Structures are given as C-alpha cells and as structure tokens.
Amino acid sequence: MMKSKSYKKKVKRIIEYSTDKTKWRSRKEEDVPIDVMDRPSVYHATVVIFLEFFAWGLLTSPSITVLAETFPENTFLMNGIIQGIKGFLSFLSAPLIGALSDVWGRKSFLLLTVFFTCVPIPLLRFNPWWFFACLSISGTFSVTFSIVFAYVADCTDKSDRSHAYGLVSATFAASLITSPALGAYLGTVYSDSVVVALATAIALLDMLFILVCVPESLPERLRPVSWGKSIPWEKADPFSSLRKVGNDPMVLLLCITIFLSYLPEAGQYSCIFLYLQHTIGFNQQEVAIYIAVVGFLSVIVQTLVLTLLIKTLGLKHTICLALTFQILQLIWYGLSTQFW
C-alpha cells in the first residue's frame, strides 16, 4: 500500500513536470547543490544561436559575390532553388529530429544541427559548387532553432517562456548587427579567405561550447522511452500536423495567418541581400550597414517594443499591427528602385 502511494506521488510529480519542467527533481538531486553553470538555462541557448548565426553573418558579402560569379546569368533563380531545397528538407526533417531529441536529449542534437549547418562554410573558398550543393543538403539538419526552442521550453516556466523565446530571437538579430559589416571590412582589407577562416573558427567554437559548457536540459528519466513508451510515427511525420489543422477553426485560422505571413518573408530573406546589391546598387559595406540597422531595430522590438505592445494592445491587435507594417515594408521593397 505504501509502495502504491509512493508510486502515485512520483507519477504526480512527473505530470507536474510536464507542464513546468523546471520544478521536478529527485530528492537525491535536491540535496546536492547545483552549480549555476551546470544548470541548463536560456543563456546557453542564446550563446549557441549567436555563434552559429554570427559565423554565417560574416559570409554575407563573400557568399553574394561567389553566387554571382558562379551563376552569372541565373543568379536569382539559383539562389531561389538552393534556398528552396534547403527549406523543403528542413520541413521534412524537423519533426523527426524533434522527436528523436525527446529520446536522446537536446545536447546531442544541438551539436548535430550546428555541425551540419556549418559544414558548408569552409567549402566557400575551396569549391563554390560543393559549397552550394552542401548548403542545399544541409537543410536536412539545419533546424537549430527547433532544438533551441525545445531546450528553452525544458528549462523555463510557462509564464517566462514567451519572454525567453523573444530573447532567443533578439540574440539571432544581435548576431547580425556586426557580423556582416565585420565580414565586409575584413574581406576588403585582407581577403575573403580570411573571412571564411574566421567563420569556420567561430563555428568550431560553437561546437566546442556545446560539448564542454552546455548541460543536458532533458534528463534521461524524463524521456518517454524511459517510461517504456515508443515514439509514434505521427510525431515524426511532417504532414501529420497539417492533417490535424482543420479540426480546430482557431488553429486553422492561426496557421493560415502564419503561412501567409511567412511566405513573403521567406522570399524576402532568401534574396534581399542579393537584390540590394545587384538591383538597387548597394555595395558590400552598405549591405552590411543595412543589416546592422535592421538587426539593431529587431533587438529593440523583440526585447522592449513587443512586450509593451502586448500589454497595451493585447495579442490580437499586436498581430494586426505587425502584419500591417509587414505589408507596408514589402510594398516599399517592391516599388523602390533608388538607394535612398
């Protein structure tokens, strides 16, 4: 009888953990003080994101130059094909990688996604064709954001989660404030080979940081497999969620809103730097300055303005306001032909 009560109590604590993953620890763990650096936190996730996208930000100018030199007649078309293949592969693999991270933990998949995302970097100077081929295929594992958000969810309260996600997004923007400008400057003063070498070194530093400093956020005893459960195929199927969308009108409406919002954004992000340089006439330094300004404004919005708007206007009106500004921005990009 006592064993049954103890078992029920333990199960209850595990269920509580599923809604707040920061509260449940075994009695043995509660008696042992944990060093702050050994405890998973949002800051571990932000460092991983910052280093990865800082490395890629350095390559903004060199990659545009190499793309234009490799495909001089079909620059925009090939850019779209490369980004399209990468995005489609990410769509197919993201649910499976997320499900497997529930089995084997977040840390190993953080390392895996960062490694495969950054593998193409050194190829930029050795062989452009291999660089673009690997860049396309790397989409299979280029889902660092998905694993990072899962990591953040593991180590934050429900009430703090939206703020933590905003911090991760702001860190991504912050990584782009200085890296393109630094890459353009180093490429002008030294050479693009120096920029690629630095980006490769930062990518290696990111992997070393994950190996040495990032603690696992999902203990083995709290993974479904440890309870004797298997991972269902539905969880790894990228189309299963799409089939369930129509069951709830509210979810369907939100999905349509997100799809229609992200569709033009994805097109903009995939070719904006190329468009600015080859159509509007920006040089490398001006593209870098543009990215820095946009990144700085994004950090301000993600950390300060967004929180203020949600508190003042509410979620629905904040979304409507953001979509209005997005429409104006895209119209401005589409009609503009001059530098100013």
mmCIF file of C-alpha atoms in Angstrom:
data_model
loop_
_atom_site.group_PDB
_atom_site.id
_atom_site.type_symbol
_atom_site.label_atom_id
_atom_site.label_comp_id
_atom_site.label_asym_id
_atom_site.label_seq_id
_atom_site.Cartn_x
_atom_site.Cartn_y
_atom_site.Cartn_z
ATOM 1 C CA MET A 1 0.000 0.000 0.000
ATOM 2 C CA MET A 2 2.820 2.358 0.933
ATOM 3 C CA LYS A 3 4.618 1.480 -2.312
ATOM 4 C CA SER A 4 1.458 2.256 -4.277
ATOM 5 C CA LYS A 5 1.126 5.677 -2.634
ATOM 6 C CA SER A 6 4.797 6.430 -3.253
ATOM 7 C CA TYR A 7 4.426 5.436 -6.911
ATOM 8 C CA LYS A 8 1.342 7.630 -7.359
ATOM 9 C CA LYS A 9 3.138 10.550 -5.736
ATOM 10 C CA LYS A 10 6.086 10.145 -8.100
ATOM 11 C CA VAL A 11 3.800 9.934 -11.143
ATOM 12 C CA LYS A 12 2.007 13.090 -9.979
ATOM 13 C CA ARG A 13 5.323 14.944 -9.760
ATOM 14 C CA ILE A 14 6.257 13.780 -13.268
ATOM 15 C CA ILE A 15 2.908 15.052 -14.599
ATOM 16 C CA GLU A 16 3.568 18.397 -12.899
ATOM 17 C CA TYR A 17 6.966 18.429 -14.580
ATOM 18 C CA SER A 18 5.346 18.072 -17.992
ATOM 19 C CA THR A 19 3.716 21.485 -17.525
ATOM 20 C CA ASP A 20 6.638 23.099 -15.721
ATOM 21 C CA LYS A 21 9.898 21.335 -16.497
ATOM 22 C CA THR A 22 11.944 23.353 -14.021
ATOM 23 C CA LYS A 23 10.297 22.113 -10.805
ATOM 24 C CA TRP A 24 10.752 18.348 -10.727
ATOM 25 C CA ARG A 25 13.959 16.910 -9.338
ATOM 26 C CA SER A 26 14.530 13.762 -7.340
ATOM 27 C CA ARG A 27 15.111 14.001 -3.597
ATOM 28 C CA LYS A 28 18.715 12.961 -4.122
ATOM 29 C CA GLU A 29 19.252 15.836 -6.564
ATOM 30 C CA GLU A 30 17.517 18.340 -4.278
ATOM 31 C CA ASP A 31 20.033 17.595 -1.535
ATOM 32 C CA VAL A 32 23.006 18.277 -3.825
ATOM 33 C CA PRO A 33 23.766 21.928 -4.658
ATOM 34 C CA ILE A 34 23.956 22.578 -8.403
ATOM 35 C CA ASP A 35 26.470 24.981 -9.846
ATOM 36 C CA VAL A 36 24.848 27.743 -11.911
ATOM 37 C CA MET A 37 26.944 26.816 -14.966
ATOM 38 C CA ASP A 38 25.811 23.165 -14.701
ATOM 39 C CA ARG A 39 22.132 24.105 -14.739
ATOM 40 C CA PRO A 40 20.512 24.407 -18.195
ATOM 41 C CA SER A 41 19.369 27.955 -18.906
ATOM 42 C CA VAL A 42 18.172 30.229 -21.686
ATOM 43 C CA TYR A 43 21.645 31.781 -21.837
ATOM 44 C CA HIS A 44 23.211 28.527 -23.016
ATOM 45 C CA ALA A 45 20.733 28.513 -25.910
ATOM 46 C CA THR A 46 21.385 32.160 -26.788
ATOM 47 C CA VAL A 47 25.161 31.619 -26.993
ATOM 48 C CA VAL A 48 24.651 28.662 -29.370
ATOM 49 C CA ILE A 49 22.363 30.718 -31.634
ATOM 50 C CA PHE A 50 24.600 33.796 -31.501
ATOM 51 C CA LEU A 51 27.782 31.962 -32.520
ATOM 52 C CA GLU A 52 26.125 29.986 -35.334
ATOM 53 C CA PHE A 53 24.490 32.982 -36.999
ATOM 54 C CA PHE A 54 27.472 35.250 -36.330
ATOM 55 C CA ALA A 55 29.585 32.793 -38.329
ATOM 56 C CA TRP A 56 27.101 32.848 -41.208
ATOM 57 C CA GLY A 57 26.695 36.630 -40.949
ATOM 58 C CA LEU A 58 30.406 37.041 -41.672
ATOM 59 C CA LEU A 59 29.846 35.298 -45.010
ATOM 60 C CA THR A 60 27.073 37.628 -46.229
ATOM 61 C CA SER A 61 29.258 39.593 -48.663
ATOM 62 C CA PRO A 62 31.568 36.731 -49.776
ATOM 63 C CA SER A 63 28.631 34.388 -50.453
ATOM 64 C CA ILE A 64 26.813 37.023 -52.564
ATOM 65 C CA THR A 65 29.977 37.552 -54.610
ATOM 66 C CA VAL A 66 30.585 33.822 -55.113
ATOM 67 C CA LEU A 67 26.924 33.225 -56.029
ATOM 68 C CA ALA A 68 27.036 35.953 -58.688
ATOM 69 C CA GLU A 69 30.347 34.650 -60.075
ATOM 70 C CA THR A 70 29.218 31.008 -60.135
ATOM 71 C CA PHE A 71 25.802 31.667 -61.709
ATOM 72 C CA PRO A 72 26.196 34.987 -63.577
ATOM 73 C CA GLU A 73 23.155 34.514 -65.835
ATOM 74 C CA ASN A 74 20.723 32.924 -63.351
ATOM 75 C CA THR A 75 21.812 34.385 -60.024
ATOM 76 C CA PHE A 76 18.336 34.957 -58.539
ATOM 77 C CA LEU A 77 16.954 31.673 -59.912
ATOM 78 C CA MET A 78 19.786 29.561 -58.481
ATOM 79 C CA ASN A 79 19.576 31.393 -55.164
ATOM 80 C CA GLY A 80 15.871 30.527 -55.017
ATOM 81 C CA ILE A 81 16.476 26.877 -55.924
ATOM 82 C CA ILE A 82 19.213 26.477 -53.292
ATOM 83 C CA GLN A 83 17.137 28.094 -50.550
ATOM 84 C CA GLY A 84 14.026 26.193 -51.663
ATOM 85 C CA ILE A 85 15.722 22.787 -51.447
ATOM 86 C CA LYS A 86 17.201 23.678 -48.071
ATOM 87 C CA GLY A 87 13.835 24.834 -46.714
ATOM 88 C CA PHE A 88 11.946 21.787 -48.019
ATOM 89 C CA LEU A 89 14.464 19.372 -46.476
ATOM 90 C CA SER A 90 14.200 21.243 -43.163
ATOM 91 C CA PHE A 91 10.401 20.905 -43.310
ATOM 92 C CA LEU A 92 10.683 17.141 -43.812
ATOM 93 C CA SER A 93 13.325 16.532 -41.141
ATOM 94 C CA ALA A 94 12.354 18.961 -38.343
ATOM 95 C CA PRO A 95 9.583 16.789 -36.763
ATOM 96 C CA LEU A 96 11.767 13.660 -36.841
ATOM 97 C CA ILE A 97 14.758 15.437 -35.296
ATOM 98 C CA GLY A 98 12.491 16.979 -32.659
ATOM 99 C CA ALA A 99 11.037 13.551 -31.816
ATOM 100 C CA LEU A 100 14.490 11.967 -31.639
ATOM 101 C CA SER A 101 15.699 14.761 -29.341
ATOM 102 C CA ASP A 102 12.928 13.655 -26.954
ATOM 103 C CA VAL A 103 14.598 10.231 -26.929
ATOM 104 C CA TRP A 104 18.309 11.057 -26.896
ATOM 105 C CA GLY A 105 18.268 14.524 -25.360
ATOM 106 C CA ARG A 106 18.738 18.051 -26.662
ATOM 107 C CA LYS A 107 22.518 18.405 -26.321
ATOM 108 C CA SER A 108 23.474 15.750 -28.877
ATOM 109 C CA PHE A 109 21.063 17.216 -31.420
ATOM 110 C CA LEU A 110 22.246 20.761 -30.793
ATOM 111 C CA LEU A 111 25.727 19.533 -31.685
ATOM 112 C CA LEU A 112 24.433 17.630 -34.719
ATOM 113 C CA THR A 113 22.403 20.533 -36.148
ATOM 114 C CA VAL A 114 25.156 23.118 -35.616
ATOM 115 C CA PHE A 115 27.733 20.796 -37.201
ATOM 116 C CA PHE A 116 25.710 20.110 -40.357
ATOM 117 C CA THR A 117 24.550 23.722 -40.656
ATOM 118 C CA CYS A 118 28.153 24.968 -40.570
ATOM 119 C CA VAL A 119 29.803 22.202 -42.650
ATOM 120 C CA PRO A 120 29.457 24.187 -45.929
ATOM 121 C CA ILE A 121 31.337 27.241 -44.559
ATOM 122 C CA PRO A 122 34.966 26.240 -45.396
ATOM 123 C CA LEU A 123 33.885 24.978 -48.839
ATOM 124 C CA LEU A 124 33.116 28.545 -49.928
ATOM 125 C CA ARG A 125 36.790 29.146 -50.777
ATOM 126 C CA PHE A 126 37.706 25.637 -51.930
ATOM 127 C CA ASN A 127 34.886 24.799 -54.331
ATOM 128 C CA PRO A 128 31.773 27.001 -54.833
ATOM 129 C CA TRP A 129 29.818 24.169 -56.482
ATOM 130 C CA TRP A 130 30.372 21.905 -53.489
ATOM 131 C CA PHE A 131 29.530 24.823 -51.188
ATOM 132 C CA PHE A 132 26.113 25.387 -52.769
ATOM 133 C CA ALA A 133 25.428 21.640 -53.016
ATOM 134 C CA CYS A 134 26.236 21.126 -49.314
ATOM 135 C CA LEU A 135 24.286 24.266 -48.410
ATOM 136 C CA SER A 136 21.191 22.784 -50.069
ATOM 137 C CA ILE A 137 21.583 19.347 -48.469
ATOM 138 C CA SER A 138 22.418 20.832 -45.046
ATOM 139 C CA GLY A 139 18.727 21.716 -44.784
ATOM 140 C CA THR A 140 18.200 18.135 -43.593
ATOM 141 C CA PHE A 141 19.784 19.089 -40.262
ATOM 142 C CA SER A 142 19.533 22.899 -40.343
ATOM 143 C CA VAL A 143 16.909 23.038 -37.613
ATOM 144 C CA THR A 144 18.953 24.507 -34.778
ATOM 145 C CA PHE A 145 16.139 26.893 -33.886
ATOM 146 C CA SER A 146 13.714 23.986 -33.313
ATOM 147 C CA ILE A 147 16.094 22.259 -30.890
ATOM 148 C CA VAL A 148 16.961 25.560 -29.195
ATOM 149 C CA PHE A 149 13.282 26.345 -28.592
ATOM 150 C CA ALA A 150 12.792 22.830 -27.171
ATOM 151 C CA TYR A 151 15.831 23.405 -24.920
ATOM 152 C CA VAL A 152 14.367 26.719 -23.741
ATOM 153 C CA ALA A 153 10.990 25.066 -23.060
ATOM 154 C CA ASP A 154 12.751 22.435 -20.923
ATOM 155 C CA CYS A 155 14.385 24.974 -18.618
ATOM 156 C CA THR A 156 11.784 27.753 -18.265
ATOM 157 C CA ASP A 157 8.455 28.200 -16.516
ATOM 158 C CA LYS A 158 5.336 28.504 -18.654
ATOM 159 C CA SER A 159 4.937 32.141 -17.607
ATOM 160 C CA ASP A 160 8.510 33.035 -18.653
ATOM 161 C CA ARG A 161 8.565 31.073 -21.893
ATOM 162 C CA SER A 162 7.373 33.785 -24.302
ATOM 163 C CA HIS A 163 9.975 36.197 -22.914
ATOM 164 C CA ALA A 164 12.658 33.514 -23.289
ATOM 165 C CA TYR A 165 11.667 32.891 -26.913
ATOM 166 C CA GLY A 166 11.843 36.639 -27.524
ATOM 167 C CA LEU A 167 15.344 36.692 -26.026
ATOM 168 C CA VAL A 168 16.468 33.922 -28.396
ATOM 169 C CA SER A 169 15.015 35.791 -31.399
ATOM 170 C CA ALA A 170 16.683 39.012 -30.236
ATOM 171 C CA THR A 171 20.013 37.182 -29.941
ATOM 172 C CA PHE A 172 19.640 35.984 -33.524
ATOM 173 C CA ALA A 173 19.111 39.609 -34.617
ATOM 174 C CA ALA A 174 22.041 40.778 -32.465
ATOM 175 C CA SER A 175 24.366 38.318 -34.203
ATOM 176 C CA LEU A 176 23.626 40.093 -37.493
ATOM 177 C CA ILE A 177 24.311 43.621 -36.221
ATOM 178 C CA THR A 178 28.096 43.468 -36.522
ATOM 179 C CA SER A 179 28.986 40.238 -38.349
ATOM 180 C CA PRO A 180 28.143 41.288 -41.963
ATOM 181 C CA ALA A 181 29.938 44.625 -41.501
ATOM 182 C CA LEU A 182 32.939 42.861 -39.959
ATOM 183 C CA GLY A 183 32.975 40.298 -42.779
ATOM 184 C CA ALA A 184 32.814 43.021 -45.459
ATOM 185 C CA TYR A 185 35.597 45.005 -43.736
ATOM 186 C CA LEU A 186 37.914 42.001 -43.363
ATOM 187 C CA GLY A 187 37.233 40.981 -46.964
ATOM 188 C CA THR A 188 38.193 44.458 -48.195
ATOM 189 C CA VAL A 189 41.285 44.894 -46.006
ATOM 190 C CA TYR A 190 42.568 41.307 -46.199
ATOM 191 C CA SER A 191 40.682 38.779 -48.340
ATOM 192 C CA ASP A 192 37.574 36.619 -48.391
ATOM 193 C CA SER A 193 39.756 33.666 -47.368
ATOM 194 C CA VAL A 194 40.383 35.357 -44.008
ATOM 195 C CA VAL A 195 36.633 35.866 -43.555
ATOM 196 C CA VAL A 196 35.901 32.199 -44.315
ATOM 197 C CA ALA A 197 38.670 31.076 -41.927
ATOM 198 C CA LEU A 198 37.249 33.260 -39.138
ATOM 199 C CA ALA A 199 33.704 31.994 -39.762
ATOM 200 C CA THR A 200 34.962 28.396 -39.647
ATOM 201 C CA ALA A 201 36.782 29.074 -36.364
ATOM 202 C CA ILE A 202 33.621 30.560 -34.810
ATOM 203 C CA ALA A 203 31.573 27.547 -35.959
ATOM 204 C CA LEU A 204 34.137 25.238 -34.308
ATOM 205 C CA LEU A 205 33.978 27.379 -31.152
ATOM 206 C CA ASP A 206 30.191 26.953 -31.143
ATOM 207 C CA MET A 207 30.516 23.152 -31.298
ATOM 208 C CA LEU A 208 33.178 23.199 -28.570
ATOM 209 C CA PHE A 209 30.892 25.330 -26.388
ATOM 210 C CA ILE A 210 28.072 22.795 -26.792
ATOM 211 C CA LEU A 211 30.392 19.887 -25.984
ATOM 212 C CA VAL A 212 32.018 21.459 -22.920
ATOM 213 C CA CYS A 213 29.610 24.015 -21.474
ATOM 214 C CA VAL A 214 26.016 23.186 -22.449
ATOM 215 C CA PRO A 215 24.294 20.882 -19.928
ATOM 216 C CA GLU A 216 21.555 18.481 -20.988
ATOM 217 C CA SER A 217 18.121 20.024 -20.395
ATOM 218 C CA LEU A 218 16.121 16.789 -20.667
ATOM 219 C CA PRO A 219 17.215 14.187 -18.071
ATOM 220 C CA GLU A 220 17.039 10.571 -19.199
ATOM 221 C CA ARG A 221 14.409 9.580 -16.627
ATOM 222 C CA LEU A 222 12.006 12.168 -18.071
ATOM 223 C CA ARG A 223 12.217 10.997 -21.677
ATOM 224 C CA PRO A 224 9.223 8.986 -22.977
ATOM 225 C CA VAL A 225 11.410 5.953 -23.753
ATOM 226 C CA SER A 226 12.438 5.724 -20.078
ATOM 227 C CA TRP A 227 8.749 5.167 -19.215
ATOM 228 C CA GLY A 228 8.542 2.325 -21.711
ATOM 229 C CA LYS A 229 6.833 4.443 -24.380
ATOM 230 C CA SER A 230 7.887 4.399 -28.023
ATOM 231 C CA ILE A 231 7.938 7.406 -30.326
ATOM 232 C CA PRO A 232 4.884 7.157 -32.625
ATOM 233 C CA TRP A 233 5.402 7.715 -36.355
ATOM 234 C CA GLU A 234 2.791 10.504 -36.257
ATOM 235 C CA LYS A 235 5.151 12.597 -34.158
ATOM 236 C CA ALA A 236 7.895 12.302 -36.779
ATOM 237 C CA ASP A 237 5.600 12.711 -39.798
ATOM 238 C CA PRO A 238 5.819 16.314 -41.117
ATOM 239 C CA PHE A 239 2.362 16.001 -42.705
ATOM 240 C CA SER A 240 0.525 14.687 -39.620
ATOM 241 C CA SER A 241 0.193 18.164 -38.108
ATOM 242 C CA LEU A 242 -1.156 19.518 -41.404
ATOM 243 C CA ARG A 243 -3.849 16.831 -41.420
ATOM 244 C CA LYS A 244 -4.980 17.864 -37.929
ATOM 245 C CA VAL A 245 -5.061 21.598 -38.633
ATOM 246 C CA GLY A 246 -8.661 21.601 -39.895
ATOM 247 C CA ASN A 247 -10.014 20.013 -36.701
ATOM 248 C CA ASP A 248 -9.921 23.296 -34.775
ATOM 249 C CA PRO A 249 -11.131 26.507 -36.513
ATOM 250 C CA MET A 250 -8.922 28.713 -34.323
ATOM 251 C CA VAL A 251 -5.799 26.662 -35.035
ATOM 252 C CA LEU A 252 -6.679 26.668 -38.752
ATOM 253 C CA LEU A 253 -7.031 30.464 -38.732
ATOM 254 C CA LEU A 254 -3.696 30.905 -36.934
ATOM 255 C CA CYS A 255 -1.943 28.523 -39.343
ATOM 256 C CA ILE A 256 -3.300 30.386 -42.377
ATOM 257 C CA THR A 257 -2.172 33.691 -40.838
ATOM 258 C CA ILE A 258 1.334 32.370 -40.156
ATOM 259 C CA PHE A 259 1.607 30.751 -43.599
ATOM 260 C CA LEU A 260 0.544 33.914 -45.449
ATOM 261 C CA SER A 261 2.911 35.959 -43.264
ATOM 262 C CA TYR A 262 5.942 33.686 -43.600
ATOM 263 C CA LEU A 263 5.546 33.006 -47.333
ATOM 264 C CA PRO A 264 6.555 36.526 -48.484
ATOM 265 C CA GLU A 265 9.043 36.826 -45.601
ATOM 266 C CA ALA A 266 10.835 33.663 -46.713
ATOM 267 C CA GLY A 267 11.125 35.042 -50.234
ATOM 268 C CA GLN A 268 12.400 38.352 -48.893
ATOM 269 C CA TYR A 269 15.008 36.792 -46.604
ATOM 270 C CA SER A 270 16.285 34.434 -49.302
ATOM 271 C CA CYS A 271 17.159 37.177 -51.802
ATOM 272 C CA ILE A 272 17.109 40.590 -50.051
ATOM 273 C CA PHE A 273 20.905 40.956 -49.831
ATOM 274 C CA LEU A 274 21.335 39.872 -53.447
ATOM 275 C CA TYR A 275 18.513 42.222 -54.506
ATOM 276 C CA LEU A 276 20.021 45.207 -52.686
ATOM 277 C CA GLN A 277 23.440 44.669 -54.218
ATOM 278 C CA HIS A 278 22.547 43.725 -57.803
ATOM 279 C CA THR A 279 19.288 45.640 -58.370
ATOM 280 C CA ILE A 280 19.343 48.701 -56.099
ATOM 281 C CA GLY A 281 23.124 49.161 -56.339
ATOM 282 C CA PHE A 282 24.308 48.744 -52.744
ATOM 283 C CA ASN A 283 27.991 47.948 -52.273
ATOM 284 C CA GLN A 284 29.212 45.418 -49.695
ATOM 285 C CA GLN A 285 29.666 47.990 -46.924
ATOM 286 C CA GLU A 286 26.191 49.453 -47.487
ATOM 287 C CA VAL A 287 24.588 45.999 -47.363
ATOM 288 C CA ALA A 288 26.433 45.361 -44.079
ATOM 289 C CA ILE A 289 25.234 48.689 -42.630
ATOM 290 C CA TYR A 290 21.673 47.916 -43.732
ATOM 291 C CA ILE A 291 21.775 44.524 -41.971
ATOM 292 C CA ALA A 292 23.226 46.134 -38.827
ATOM 293 C CA VAL A 293 20.432 48.733 -38.692
ATOM 294 C CA VAL A 294 17.711 46.117 -39.245
ATOM 295 C CA GLY A 295 19.303 43.820 -36.647
ATOM 296 C CA PHE A 296 19.525 46.627 -34.076
ATOM 297 C CA LEU A 297 15.878 47.600 -34.619
ATOM 298 C CA SER A 298 14.860 43.939 -34.371
ATOM 299 C CA VAL A 299 16.605 43.590 -30.996
ATOM 300 C CA ILE A 300 14.799 46.688 -29.695
ATOM 301 C CA VAL A 301 11.434 45.424 -30.944
ATOM 302 C CA GLN A 302 11.884 41.863 -29.615
ATOM 303 C CA THR A 303 13.049 42.911 -26.153
ATOM 304 C CA LEU A 304 11.133 46.147 -25.465
ATOM 305 C CA VAL A 305 8.503 47.216 -28.001
ATOM 306 C CA LEU A 306 6.819 43.824 -28.409
ATOM 307 C CA THR A 307 6.300 43.365 -24.662
ATOM 308 C CA LEU A 308 4.910 46.900 -24.369
ATOM 309 C CA LEU A 309 2.530 46.424 -27.314
ATOM 310 C CA ILE A 310 1.201 43.109 -25.992
ATOM 311 C CA LYS A 311 0.496 44.661 -22.594
ATOM 312 C CA THR A 312 -1.114 47.748 -24.162
ATOM 313 C CA LEU A 313 -2.989 46.412 -27.206
ATOM 314 C CA GLY A 314 -3.296 42.706 -26.486
ATOM 315 C CA LEU A 315 -2.101 39.805 -28.631
ATOM 316 C CA LYS A 316 -4.666 40.085 -31.449
ATOM 317 C CA HIS A 317 -4.199 43.814 -32.087
ATOM 318 C CA THR A 318 -0.409 43.458 -31.835
ATOM 319 C CA ILE A 319 -0.501 40.774 -34.555
ATOM 320 C CA CYS A 320 -2.699 43.004 -36.761
ATOM 321 C CA LEU A 321 -0.319 45.943 -36.288
ATOM 322 C CA ALA A 322 2.717 43.787 -37.103
ATOM 323 C CA LEU A 323 1.073 42.425 -40.263
ATOM 324 C CA THR A 324 0.188 45.976 -41.369
ATOM 325 C CA PHE A 325 3.822 47.051 -41.040
ATOM 326 C CA GLN A 326 4.915 43.910 -42.881
ATOM 327 C CA ILE A 327 2.611 44.773 -45.819
ATOM 328 C CA LEU A 328 3.961 48.334 -45.966
ATOM 329 C CA GLN A 329 7.551 47.073 -45.808
ATOM 330 C CA LEU A 330 7.084 44.577 -48.649
ATOM 331 C CA ILE A 331 5.314 47.170 -50.848
ATOM 332 C CA TRP A 332 8.187 49.582 -50.194
ATOM 333 C CA TYR A 333 10.772 46.963 -51.186
ATOM 334 C CA GLY A 334 8.837 46.022 -54.311
ATOM 335 C CA LEU A 335 8.399 49.583 -55.607
ATOM 336 C CA SER A 336 11.742 51.075 -54.601
ATOM 337 C CA THR A 337 14.402 51.478 -57.278
ATOM 338 C CA GLN A 338 16.728 54.048 -55.684
ATOM 339 C CA PHE A 339 19.338 53.774 -52.934
ATOM 340 C CA TRP A 340 17.574 56.314 -50.679
#
